[in-house]
XYZ file of C-alpha atoms in Angstrom:
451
model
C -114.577 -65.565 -93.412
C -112.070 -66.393 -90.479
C -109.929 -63.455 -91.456
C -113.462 -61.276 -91.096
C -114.310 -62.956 -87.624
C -110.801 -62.155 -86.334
C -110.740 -58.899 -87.475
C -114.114 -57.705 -86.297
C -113.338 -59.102 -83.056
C -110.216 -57.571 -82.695
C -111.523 -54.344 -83.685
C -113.920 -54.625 -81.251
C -111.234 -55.498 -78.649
C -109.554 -51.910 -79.744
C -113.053 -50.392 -79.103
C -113.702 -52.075 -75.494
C -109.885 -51.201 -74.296
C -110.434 -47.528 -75.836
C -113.714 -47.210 -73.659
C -112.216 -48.754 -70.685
C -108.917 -46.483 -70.641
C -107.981 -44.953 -67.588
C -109.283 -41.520 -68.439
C -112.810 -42.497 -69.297
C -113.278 -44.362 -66.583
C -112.118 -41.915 -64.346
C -114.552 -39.315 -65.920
C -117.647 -42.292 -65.487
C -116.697 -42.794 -62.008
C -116.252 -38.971 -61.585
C -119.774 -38.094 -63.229
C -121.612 -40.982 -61.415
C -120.154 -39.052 -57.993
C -121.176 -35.693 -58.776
C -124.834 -37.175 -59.819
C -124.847 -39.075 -56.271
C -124.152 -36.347 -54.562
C -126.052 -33.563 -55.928
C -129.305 -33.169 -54.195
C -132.429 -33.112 -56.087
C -133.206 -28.989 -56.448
C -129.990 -27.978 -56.653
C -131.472 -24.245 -56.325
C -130.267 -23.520 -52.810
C -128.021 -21.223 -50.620
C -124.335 -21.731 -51.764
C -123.478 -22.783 -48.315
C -126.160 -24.779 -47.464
C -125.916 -27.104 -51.115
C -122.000 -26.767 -50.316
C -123.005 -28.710 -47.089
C -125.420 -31.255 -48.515
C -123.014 -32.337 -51.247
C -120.574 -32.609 -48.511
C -122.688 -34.667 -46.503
C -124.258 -36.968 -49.361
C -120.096 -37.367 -50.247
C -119.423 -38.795 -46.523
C -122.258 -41.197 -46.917
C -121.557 -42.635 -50.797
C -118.536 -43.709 -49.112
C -120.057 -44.169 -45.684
C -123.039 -46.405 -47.184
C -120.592 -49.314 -48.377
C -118.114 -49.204 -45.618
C -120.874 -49.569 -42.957
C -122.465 -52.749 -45.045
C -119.287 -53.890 -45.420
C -118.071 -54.241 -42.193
C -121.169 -55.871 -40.926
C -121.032 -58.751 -43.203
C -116.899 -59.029 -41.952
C -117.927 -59.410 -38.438
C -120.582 -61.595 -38.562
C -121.208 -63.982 -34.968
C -119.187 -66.795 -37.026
C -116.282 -64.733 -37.664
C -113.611 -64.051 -35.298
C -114.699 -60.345 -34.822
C -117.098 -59.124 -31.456
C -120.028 -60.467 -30.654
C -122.777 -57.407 -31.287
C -120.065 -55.387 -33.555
C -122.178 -56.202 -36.120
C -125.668 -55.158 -35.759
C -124.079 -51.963 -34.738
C -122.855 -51.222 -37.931
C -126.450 -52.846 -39.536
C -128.188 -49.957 -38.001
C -125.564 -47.669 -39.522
C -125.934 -48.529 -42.712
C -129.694 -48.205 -42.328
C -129.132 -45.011 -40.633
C -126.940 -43.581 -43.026
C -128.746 -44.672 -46.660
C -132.275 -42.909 -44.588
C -129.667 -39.702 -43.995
C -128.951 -39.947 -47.179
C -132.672 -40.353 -48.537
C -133.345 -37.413 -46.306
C -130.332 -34.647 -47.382
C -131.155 -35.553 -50.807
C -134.644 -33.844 -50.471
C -133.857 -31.111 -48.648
C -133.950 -32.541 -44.831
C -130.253 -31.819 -44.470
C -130.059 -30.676 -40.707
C -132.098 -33.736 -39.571
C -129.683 -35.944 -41.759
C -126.637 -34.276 -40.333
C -127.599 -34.662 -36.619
C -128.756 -38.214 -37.250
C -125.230 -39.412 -38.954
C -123.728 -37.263 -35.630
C -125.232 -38.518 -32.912
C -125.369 -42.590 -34.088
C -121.253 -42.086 -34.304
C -121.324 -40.229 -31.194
C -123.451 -42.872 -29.090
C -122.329 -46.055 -31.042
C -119.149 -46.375 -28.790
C -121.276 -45.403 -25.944
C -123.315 -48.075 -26.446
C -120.614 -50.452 -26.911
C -119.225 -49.571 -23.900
C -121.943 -50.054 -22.074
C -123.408 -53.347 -23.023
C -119.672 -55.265 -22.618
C -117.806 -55.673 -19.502
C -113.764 -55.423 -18.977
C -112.927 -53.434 -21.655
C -109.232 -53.258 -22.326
C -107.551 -49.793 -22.385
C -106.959 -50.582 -26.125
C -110.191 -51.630 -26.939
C -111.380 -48.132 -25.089
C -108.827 -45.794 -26.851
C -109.721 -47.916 -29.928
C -113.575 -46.919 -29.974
C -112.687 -43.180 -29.464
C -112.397 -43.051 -33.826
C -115.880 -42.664 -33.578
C -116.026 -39.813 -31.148
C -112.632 -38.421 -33.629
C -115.269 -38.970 -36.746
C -118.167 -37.616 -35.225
C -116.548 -33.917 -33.941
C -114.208 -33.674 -37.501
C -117.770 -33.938 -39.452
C -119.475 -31.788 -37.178
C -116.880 -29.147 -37.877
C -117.480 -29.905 -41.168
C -120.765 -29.632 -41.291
C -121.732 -27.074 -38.761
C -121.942 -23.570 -37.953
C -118.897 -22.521 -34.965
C -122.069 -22.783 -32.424
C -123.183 -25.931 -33.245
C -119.800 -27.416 -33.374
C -119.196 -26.039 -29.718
C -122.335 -27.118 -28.412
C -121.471 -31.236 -29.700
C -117.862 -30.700 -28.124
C -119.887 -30.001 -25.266
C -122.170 -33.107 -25.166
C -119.355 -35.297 -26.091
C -117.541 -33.837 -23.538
C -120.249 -34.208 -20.791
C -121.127 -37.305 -21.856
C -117.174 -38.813 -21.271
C -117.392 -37.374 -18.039
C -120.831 -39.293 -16.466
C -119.126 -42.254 -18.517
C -117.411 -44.128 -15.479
C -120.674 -43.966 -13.509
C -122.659 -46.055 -16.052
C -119.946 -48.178 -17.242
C -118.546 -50.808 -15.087
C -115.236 -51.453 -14.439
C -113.984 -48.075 -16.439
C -111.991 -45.903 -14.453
C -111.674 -42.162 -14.608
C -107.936 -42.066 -15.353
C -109.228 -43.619 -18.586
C -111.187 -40.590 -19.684
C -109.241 -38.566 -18.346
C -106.702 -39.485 -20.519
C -108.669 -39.119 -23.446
C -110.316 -35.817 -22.459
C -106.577 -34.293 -22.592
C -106.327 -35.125 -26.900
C -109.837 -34.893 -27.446
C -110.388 -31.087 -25.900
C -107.134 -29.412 -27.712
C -108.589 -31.290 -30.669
C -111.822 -29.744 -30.501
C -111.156 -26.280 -29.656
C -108.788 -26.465 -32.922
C -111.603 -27.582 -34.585
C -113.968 -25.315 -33.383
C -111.218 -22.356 -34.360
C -110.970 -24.023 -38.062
C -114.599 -23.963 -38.561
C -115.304 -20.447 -36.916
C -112.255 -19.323 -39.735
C -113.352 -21.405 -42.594
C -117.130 -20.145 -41.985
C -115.602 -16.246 -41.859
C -113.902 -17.745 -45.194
C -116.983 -19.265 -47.275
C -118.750 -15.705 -46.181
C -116.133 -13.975 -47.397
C -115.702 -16.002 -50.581
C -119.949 -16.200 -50.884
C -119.973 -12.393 -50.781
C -117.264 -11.464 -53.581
C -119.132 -14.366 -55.922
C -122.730 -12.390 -55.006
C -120.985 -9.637 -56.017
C -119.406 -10.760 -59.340
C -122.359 -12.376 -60.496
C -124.371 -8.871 -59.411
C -121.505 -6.879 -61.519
C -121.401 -9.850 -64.491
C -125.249 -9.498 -64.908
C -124.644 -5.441 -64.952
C -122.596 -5.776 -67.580
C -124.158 -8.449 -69.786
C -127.510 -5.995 -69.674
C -125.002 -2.911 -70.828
C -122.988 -5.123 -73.617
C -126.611 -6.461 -74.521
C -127.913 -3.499 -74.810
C -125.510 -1.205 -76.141
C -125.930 -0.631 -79.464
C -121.940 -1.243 -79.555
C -120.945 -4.493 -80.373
C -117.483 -5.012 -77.793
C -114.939 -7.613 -78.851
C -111.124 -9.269 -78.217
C -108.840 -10.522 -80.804
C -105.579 -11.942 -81.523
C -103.061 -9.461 -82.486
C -102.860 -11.439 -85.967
C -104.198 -10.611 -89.399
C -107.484 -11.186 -89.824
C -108.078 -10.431 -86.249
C -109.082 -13.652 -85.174
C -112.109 -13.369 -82.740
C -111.624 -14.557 -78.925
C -115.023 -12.832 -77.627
C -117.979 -11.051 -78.579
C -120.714 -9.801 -76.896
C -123.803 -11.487 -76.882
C -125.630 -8.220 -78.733
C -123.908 -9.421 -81.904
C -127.003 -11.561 -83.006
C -128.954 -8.731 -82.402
C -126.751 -6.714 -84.678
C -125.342 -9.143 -87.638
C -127.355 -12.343 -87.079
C -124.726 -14.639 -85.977
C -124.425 -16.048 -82.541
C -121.363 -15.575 -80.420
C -120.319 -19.191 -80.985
C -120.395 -18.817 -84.738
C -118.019 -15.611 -84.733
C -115.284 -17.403 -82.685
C -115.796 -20.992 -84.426
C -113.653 -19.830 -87.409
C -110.304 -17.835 -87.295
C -111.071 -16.270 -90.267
C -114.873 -15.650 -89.982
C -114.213 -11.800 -89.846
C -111.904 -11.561 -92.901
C -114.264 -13.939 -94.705
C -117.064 -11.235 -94.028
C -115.806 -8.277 -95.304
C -116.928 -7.114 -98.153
C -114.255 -7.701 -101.543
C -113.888 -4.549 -101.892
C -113.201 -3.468 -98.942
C -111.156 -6.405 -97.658
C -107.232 -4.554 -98.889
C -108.171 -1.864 -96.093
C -109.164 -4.110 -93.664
C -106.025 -6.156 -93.603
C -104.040 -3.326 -94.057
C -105.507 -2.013 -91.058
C -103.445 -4.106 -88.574
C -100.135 -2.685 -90.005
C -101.708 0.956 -88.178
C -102.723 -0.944 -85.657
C -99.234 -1.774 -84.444
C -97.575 0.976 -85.424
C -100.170 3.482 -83.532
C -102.118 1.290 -80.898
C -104.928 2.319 -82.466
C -106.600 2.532 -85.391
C -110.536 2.947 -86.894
C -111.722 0.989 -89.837
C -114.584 1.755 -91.508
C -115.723 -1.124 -93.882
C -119.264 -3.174 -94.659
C -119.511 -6.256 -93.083
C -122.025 -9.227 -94.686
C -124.738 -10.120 -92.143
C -126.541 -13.809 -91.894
C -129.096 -12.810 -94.767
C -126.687 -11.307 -97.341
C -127.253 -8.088 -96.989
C -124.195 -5.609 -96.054
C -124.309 -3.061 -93.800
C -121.357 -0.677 -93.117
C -119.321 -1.053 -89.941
C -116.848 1.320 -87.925
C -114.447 -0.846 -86.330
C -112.558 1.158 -82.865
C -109.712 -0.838 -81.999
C -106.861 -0.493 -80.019
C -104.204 -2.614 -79.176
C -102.869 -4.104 -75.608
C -99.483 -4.695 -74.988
C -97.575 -7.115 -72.437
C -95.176 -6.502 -69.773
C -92.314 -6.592 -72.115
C -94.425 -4.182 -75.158
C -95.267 -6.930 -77.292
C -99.019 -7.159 -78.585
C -100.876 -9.314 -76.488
C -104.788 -8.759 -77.519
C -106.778 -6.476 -79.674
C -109.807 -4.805 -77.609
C -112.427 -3.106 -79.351
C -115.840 -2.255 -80.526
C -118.035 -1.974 -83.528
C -120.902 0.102 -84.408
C -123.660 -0.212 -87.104
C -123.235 3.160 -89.424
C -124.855 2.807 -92.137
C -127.864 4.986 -91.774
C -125.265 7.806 -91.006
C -123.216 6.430 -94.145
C -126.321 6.921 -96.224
C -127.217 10.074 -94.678
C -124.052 11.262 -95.602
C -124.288 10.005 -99.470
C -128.061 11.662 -99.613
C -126.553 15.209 -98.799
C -123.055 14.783 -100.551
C -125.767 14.032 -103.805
C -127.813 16.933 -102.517
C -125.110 19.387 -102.152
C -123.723 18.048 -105.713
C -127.382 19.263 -106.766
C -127.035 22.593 -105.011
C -123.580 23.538 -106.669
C -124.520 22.589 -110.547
C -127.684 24.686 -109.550
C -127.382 27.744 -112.024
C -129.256 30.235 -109.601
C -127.384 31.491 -106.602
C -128.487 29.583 -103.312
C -127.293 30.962 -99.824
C -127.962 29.600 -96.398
C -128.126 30.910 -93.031
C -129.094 29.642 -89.567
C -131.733 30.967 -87.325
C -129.328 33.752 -86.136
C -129.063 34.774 -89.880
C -125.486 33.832 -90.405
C -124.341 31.801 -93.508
C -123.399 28.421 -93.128
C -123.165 27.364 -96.788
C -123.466 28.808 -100.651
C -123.013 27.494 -103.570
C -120.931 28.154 -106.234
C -123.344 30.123 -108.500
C -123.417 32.647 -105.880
C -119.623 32.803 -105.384
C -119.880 33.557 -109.434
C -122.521 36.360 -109.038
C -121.325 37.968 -105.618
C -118.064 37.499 -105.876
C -117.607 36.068 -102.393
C -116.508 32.726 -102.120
C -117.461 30.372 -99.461
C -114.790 30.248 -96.760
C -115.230 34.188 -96.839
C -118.794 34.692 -96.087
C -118.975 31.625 -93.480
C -120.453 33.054 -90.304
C -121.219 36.227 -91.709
C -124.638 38.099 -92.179
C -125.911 38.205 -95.910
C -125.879 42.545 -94.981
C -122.367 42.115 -96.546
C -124.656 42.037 -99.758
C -127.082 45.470 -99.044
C -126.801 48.328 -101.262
C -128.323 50.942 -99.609
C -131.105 51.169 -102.050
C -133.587 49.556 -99.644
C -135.287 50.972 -96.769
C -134.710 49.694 -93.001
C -138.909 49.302 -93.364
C -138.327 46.824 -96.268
C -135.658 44.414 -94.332
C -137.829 44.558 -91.344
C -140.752 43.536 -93.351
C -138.712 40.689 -94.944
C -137.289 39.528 -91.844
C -140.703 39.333 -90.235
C -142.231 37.652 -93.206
C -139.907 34.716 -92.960
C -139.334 34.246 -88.871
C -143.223 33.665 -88.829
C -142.206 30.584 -91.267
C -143.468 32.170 -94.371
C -141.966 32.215 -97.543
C -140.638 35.700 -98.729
C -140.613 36.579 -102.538
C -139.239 39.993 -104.065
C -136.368 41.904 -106.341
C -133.810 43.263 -104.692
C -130.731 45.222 -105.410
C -127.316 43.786 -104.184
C -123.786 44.724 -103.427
C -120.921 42.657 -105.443
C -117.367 41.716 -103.603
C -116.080 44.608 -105.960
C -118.718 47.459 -105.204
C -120.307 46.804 -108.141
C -124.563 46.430 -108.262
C -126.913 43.924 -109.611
C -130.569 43.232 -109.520
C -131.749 39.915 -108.545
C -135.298 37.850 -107.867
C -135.229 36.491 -104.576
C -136.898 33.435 -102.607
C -136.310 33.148 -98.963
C -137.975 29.648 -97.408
C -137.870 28.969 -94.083
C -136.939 25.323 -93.490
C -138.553 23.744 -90.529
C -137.024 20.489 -88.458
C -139.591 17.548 -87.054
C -140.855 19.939 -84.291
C -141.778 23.408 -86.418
C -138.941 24.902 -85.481
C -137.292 26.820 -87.910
């Protein structure tokens, strides 16, 4: 029993020190920032939620500081005498800025946190006598604070405008305070201009920046949603792959459930989900493939691929593959098409034209200009002619003269008004030679009548 205490406590030791490591503490404190600082609808300009999460950052650290200081500089402590309930109201000041950037009230937040750390030393000023010239230059980090957030925080206007008041402000200074001569402020006014006008010029820049930055991310997002309605689509499926047997899938387009009924996710998961897919048969082709692939940088595969319900369905596979700077493979782009209504549309007339040769009676056909695109080879055995040398021409090749113009004409007209022609006719052999023949002309017609 002991030895089961000790060890379930010191496993559980093991577990408490792996929580607390450095790294997940770091990631707690980092997600308990981000949460603090988002505000709550996030759905807002770039720049303007770039500046509340700014602003909501100042005051998490802000909020503490404030609160702290007023408890260090109590009236019992050492510190000065009102010091104190200055910073009170800041902290009040600051959690209600807070309150109100987090729903939206930004601007009202922003001047509030700005103007209590541009008239706290103000104040102070004003309600003690005899200040020291360190205890003056000493309150100024206020004044620093206020104009480095503003630039911060505002637009270049609004940044020159609080220079401006701050400035003013410093000047009317010696005629409200007693006992605070101009030299003073003067003094001060010769760091704190230069300062501002820098500041001023870094937020005019970094504002020129953000547009700058905002525009080319409008415009990527414009161009990604472009092209995630063409790869979605397209009846294309467009991939990358490592140059590697197997092809090992980096990405897919999202149209892939669409066409094989696995997600995008799925497809990359496995290094060998492709190879896995392909049909047994097929497989030795496929992974011969890649040899061609290198050899030619590029290379079509036709195969049949197994989809989510078991069924296959037959693929042609474009690839072609990208090199580095020094010619070595680096990726495999490429794309993938669903053929196998074309693959069976192929097998029905490769079985039909099987039909057509073993037919014993001759069978020629033209197109609508009367030219022959195709006989079979009972015709090549009772003409004479075989196929590659009537191709293209007219079946007159075949008249014997026996017929009358009247009788083509007739015949010609019978079947271009999409009737079906019937009759005996006597016919020229390759040789010269004559024969007699029953013939049946159909017209075939396509989806719209035409013939």
């Amino acid at each position: 029993m002991l030895v089961y205490y000790w060890e379930r406590e010191y496993k559980g030791t093991k577990e408490m020190n792996k929580w607390l490591s450095p790294n997940k503490v770091f990631l707690a404190l980092s997600e308990t920032f981000f949460r603090l600082i988002e505000p709550h609808n996030p759905r807002q300009h770039p720049t303007r939620l770039r500046r509340m999460r700014l602003l909501s950052g100042m005051l998490v650290f802000m909020i503490p500081l404030t609160l702290i200081g007023a408890f260090a500089t109590m009236p019992n402590r050492s510190s000065g005498e009102n010091t104190y309930i200055y910073l009170l109201i800041g902290f009040i000041l600051f959690v209600f800025s807070y309150l109100l950037n987090s729903i939206g009230r930004d601007k009202l937040a922003i001047w509030s946190v700005l103007l209590y750390l541009t008239i706290l030393p103000f104040v102070a000023w004003y309600s003690k006598n005899n200040y020291s010239f360190q205890e003056f230059y000493g309150s100024f980090i206020w004044i620093f604070l206020a104009i480095l957030l503003a630039s911060l925080l505002l637009d270049p206007w609004s940044v020159s405008i609080f220079a401006v008041m701050n400035i003013v402000i410093l000047l009317f200074l010696p005629k409200v305070v007693p006992d605070l001569e101009y030299i003073m402020v003067y003094d001060f006014l010769s760091s704190f201009i230069p300062l501002a006008i820098l500041l001023v010029a870094g937020s005019a820049l970094r504002r020129s920046d953000i547009e700058i930055i905002e525009h080319q991310n409008i415009q990527m997002s414009i161009d990604e949603v472009h092209l995630s309605h063409l790869l979605t689509s397209n009846p294309a499926v467009v991939y990358s792959a490592l140059p590697a047997k197997g092809h090992p899938i980096t990405f897919v387009s999202s149209n892939a459930a669409n066409r094989l009924g696995y997600s995008s996710e799925e497809i990359m998961s496995d290094p060998d989900f492709w190879e896995m897919h392909v049909h047994a048969d097929d497989a030795p082709g496929f992974l011969d493939g890649f040899s061609s692939l290198l050899e030619q940088g590029s290379h079509t595969q036709i195969y049949r691929f197994r989809l989510r319900d078991g069924t296959y369905r037959w693929i042609r596979d474009e690839q072609r593959l990208l090199l580095d700077s020094e010619d070595q493979p680096l990726e495999i782009a490429g794309y993938f098409s669903d053929i196998t209504e074309n693959v069976q549309i192929e097998e029905i007339l490769r079985v039909k034209d099987k039909a057509l040769n073993s037919a014993a009676n001759a069978i020629l056909i033209t197109n609508t200009a009367g030219n022959i695109t195709w006989v079979n080879s009972a015709f090549s055995d009772l003409t004479g002619y075989k196929l590659e040398e009537v191709l293209g021409a007219n079946p007159r090749i075949l008249r014997s003269g026996q017929h009358s113009k009247e009788f083509y004409q007739d015949l010609w007209k019978t079947i271009t008004t999409g009737n079906i022609w019937r009759g005996e006719l006597i016919n020229k052999r390759k040789d010269g030679s004559l024969y007699d023949e029953e013939m049946t002309i159909t017209p075939v017609k396509d989806q719209r009548g035409n013939i």
